[in-house]
Amino acid sequence: MDSHDETCRQSPESRILFHQYSDEHNCPFNYRTAARDAIAKANPVVKTKKLDKI
C-alpha cells in the first residue's frame, strides 16, 4: 500500500489521499478513547481480599 493511499479509521471504505495524520483531514475518530478501551479490554481488573478473615 502506498503511504499516501490509506483508509480512515472512522470509515474504512473511504480513501484518504495525501493526508497521513487525522488532524489534516478532520477525522472524527477519537484515538484516546479507542486506546483506553483497548487497554481496559486487554488488562482486566483483578481484585482480591487484602486480609484473610479470622
Short mmCIF file of N, CA and C in Angstrom, two decimals:
data_model
loop_
_atom_site.label_atom_id
_atom_site.label_comp_id
_atom_site.label_asym_id
_atom_site.label_seq_id
_atom_site.Cartn_x
_atom_site.Cartn_y
_atom_site.Cartn_z
N MET A 1 0.85 -1.18 0.00
CA MET A 1 0.00 0.00 0.00
C MET A 1 0.89 1.24 0.00
N ASP A 2 0.54 2.17 -0.80
CA ASP A 2 1.27 3.43 -0.87
C ASP A 2 1.01 4.24 0.39
N SER A 3 2.02 4.97 0.87
CA SER A 3 1.86 5.74 2.10
C SER A 3 0.87 6.89 1.95
N HIS A 4 0.56 7.28 0.73
CA HIS A 4 -0.40 8.36 0.51
C HIS A 4 -1.80 7.84 0.19
N ASP A 5 -1.99 6.55 0.29
CA ASP A 5 -3.28 5.95 -0.04
C ASP A 5 -3.70 5.06 1.13
N GLU A 6 -4.28 5.66 2.17
CA GLU A 6 -4.65 4.93 3.36
C GLU A 6 -6.14 5.08 3.64
N THR A 7 -6.65 4.21 4.48
CA THR A 7 -8.06 4.31 4.85
C THR A 7 -8.19 5.00 6.19
N CYS A 8 -9.32 5.62 6.39
CA CYS A 8 -9.61 6.32 7.64
C CYS A 8 -10.17 5.32 8.64
N ARG A 9 -9.83 5.46 9.92
CA ARG A 9 -10.35 4.56 10.94
C ARG A 9 -11.84 4.76 11.16
N GLN A 10 -12.32 5.95 10.96
CA GLN A 10 -13.74 6.22 11.17
C GLN A 10 -14.58 5.52 10.11
N SER A 11 -14.17 5.61 8.88
CA SER A 11 -14.89 4.95 7.79
C SER A 11 -13.87 4.29 6.87
N PRO A 12 -13.57 3.00 7.10
CA PRO A 12 -12.53 2.31 6.33
C PRO A 12 -12.79 2.25 4.83
N GLU A 13 -14.04 2.39 4.42
CA GLU A 13 -14.31 2.32 2.98
C GLU A 13 -13.90 3.59 2.25
N SER A 14 -13.75 4.69 2.99
CA SER A 14 -13.34 5.94 2.33
C SER A 14 -11.82 5.99 2.24
N ARG A 15 -11.32 6.55 1.19
CA ARG A 15 -9.89 6.65 0.97
C ARG A 15 -9.41 8.06 1.26
N ILE A 16 -8.29 8.15 1.93
CA ILE A 16 -7.70 9.45 2.25
C ILE A 16 -6.44 9.59 1.40
N LEU A 17 -6.42 10.59 0.58
CA LEU A 17 -5.26 10.81 -0.27
C LEU A 17 -4.46 11.98 0.24
N PHE A 18 -3.17 11.78 0.39
CA PHE A 18 -2.21 12.81 0.78
C PHE A 18 -2.41 13.34 2.20
N HIS A 19 -3.14 12.62 3.04
CA HIS A 19 -3.31 13.04 4.43
C HIS A 19 -3.01 11.86 5.34
N GLN A 20 -1.84 11.86 5.91
CA GLN A 20 -1.44 10.76 6.76
C GLN A 20 -1.99 10.93 8.17
N TYR A 21 -2.07 12.14 8.65
CA TYR A 21 -2.46 12.38 10.03
C TYR A 21 -3.94 12.73 10.12
N SER A 22 -4.56 12.32 11.23
CA SER A 22 -6.01 12.50 11.38
C SER A 22 -6.42 13.96 11.43
N ASP A 23 -5.58 14.83 11.98
CA ASP A 23 -5.96 16.24 12.08
C ASP A 23 -5.90 16.96 10.73
N GLU A 24 -5.26 16.38 9.75
CA GLU A 24 -5.16 17.01 8.43
C GLU A 24 -6.40 16.78 7.58
N HIS A 25 -7.23 15.81 7.94
CA HIS A 25 -8.45 15.60 7.16
C HIS A 25 -9.69 15.62 8.06
N ASN A 26 -9.57 16.24 9.23
CA ASN A 26 -10.69 16.42 10.17
C ASN A 26 -11.37 15.09 10.50
N CYS A 27 -10.57 14.12 10.84
CA CYS A 27 -11.10 12.80 11.19
C CYS A 27 -11.78 12.86 12.56
N PRO A 28 -13.03 12.39 12.66
CA PRO A 28 -13.74 12.43 13.94
C PRO A 28 -13.40 11.26 14.86
N PHE A 29 -12.52 10.36 14.45
CA PHE A 29 -12.19 9.19 15.25
C PHE A 29 -11.45 9.62 16.52
N ASN A 30 -11.89 9.14 17.68
CA ASN A 30 -11.30 9.51 18.95
C ASN A 30 -10.25 8.47 19.34
N TYR A 31 -8.99 8.78 19.08
CA TYR A 31 -7.90 7.85 19.35
C TYR A 31 -7.71 7.60 20.83
N ARG A 32 -7.92 8.60 21.66
CA ARG A 32 -7.72 8.45 23.11
C ARG A 32 -8.72 7.44 23.69
N THR A 33 -9.98 7.56 23.32
CA THR A 33 -11.00 6.63 23.82
C THR A 33 -10.75 5.23 23.29
N ALA A 34 -10.36 5.11 22.04
CA ALA A 34 -10.10 3.80 21.46
C ALA A 34 -8.92 3.12 22.17
N ALA A 35 -7.88 3.87 22.47
CA ALA A 35 -6.72 3.32 23.17
C ALA A 35 -7.10 2.93 24.59
N ARG A 36 -7.87 3.77 25.27
CA ARG A 36 -8.30 3.48 26.64
C ARG A 36 -9.14 2.21 26.67
N ASP A 37 -10.04 2.04 25.72
CA ASP A 37 -10.88 0.85 25.66
C ASP A 37 -10.06 -0.40 25.36
N ALA A 38 -9.08 -0.29 24.48
CA ALA A 38 -8.23 -1.43 24.14
C ALA A 38 -7.39 -1.87 25.34
N ILE A 39 -6.87 -0.91 26.10
CA ILE A 39 -6.08 -1.23 27.29
C ILE A 39 -6.97 -1.88 28.35
N ALA A 40 -8.16 -1.34 28.56
CA ALA A 40 -9.08 -1.91 29.55
C ALA A 40 -9.50 -3.32 29.17
N LYS A 41 -9.68 -3.57 27.90
CA LYS A 41 -10.09 -4.89 27.44
C LYS A 41 -8.94 -5.90 27.58
N ALA A 42 -7.72 -5.47 27.33
CA ALA A 42 -6.56 -6.36 27.38
C ALA A 42 -6.10 -6.63 28.81
N ASN A 43 -6.44 -5.74 29.76
CA ASN A 43 -5.99 -5.87 31.14
C ASN A 43 -7.17 -5.81 32.10
N PRO A 44 -7.82 -6.94 32.35
CA PRO A 44 -8.97 -6.93 33.25
C PRO A 44 -8.54 -6.63 34.69
N VAL A 45 -9.46 -6.04 35.45
CA VAL A 45 -9.18 -5.69 36.84
C VAL A 45 -9.27 -6.95 37.70
N VAL A 46 -8.25 -7.17 38.52
CA VAL A 46 -8.23 -8.31 39.42
C VAL A 46 -8.26 -7.78 40.84
N LYS A 47 -9.30 -8.15 41.59
CA LYS A 47 -9.42 -7.68 42.97
C LYS A 47 -9.44 -8.89 43.90
N THR A 48 -8.66 -8.81 44.95
CA THR A 48 -8.66 -9.85 45.97
C THR A 48 -8.83 -9.20 47.33
N LYS A 49 -9.16 -10.01 48.31
CA LYS A 49 -9.27 -9.50 49.66
C LYS A 49 -7.87 -9.22 50.18
N LYS A 50 -7.72 -8.13 50.89
CA LYS A 50 -6.40 -7.75 51.39
C LYS A 50 -6.01 -8.57 52.62
N LEU A 51 -6.98 -8.88 53.47
CA LEU A 51 -6.69 -9.66 54.68
C LEU A 51 -7.65 -10.84 54.76
N ASP A 52 -7.14 -11.94 55.26
CA ASP A 52 -8.00 -13.09 55.49
C ASP A 52 -8.85 -12.85 56.73
N LYS A 53 -10.10 -13.23 56.67
CA LYS A 53 -10.97 -13.09 57.83
C LYS A 53 -10.72 -14.25 58.78
N ILE A 54 -10.73 -13.94 60.07
CA ILE A 54 -10.47 -14.97 61.09
C ILE A 54 -11.78 -15.46 61.65
#
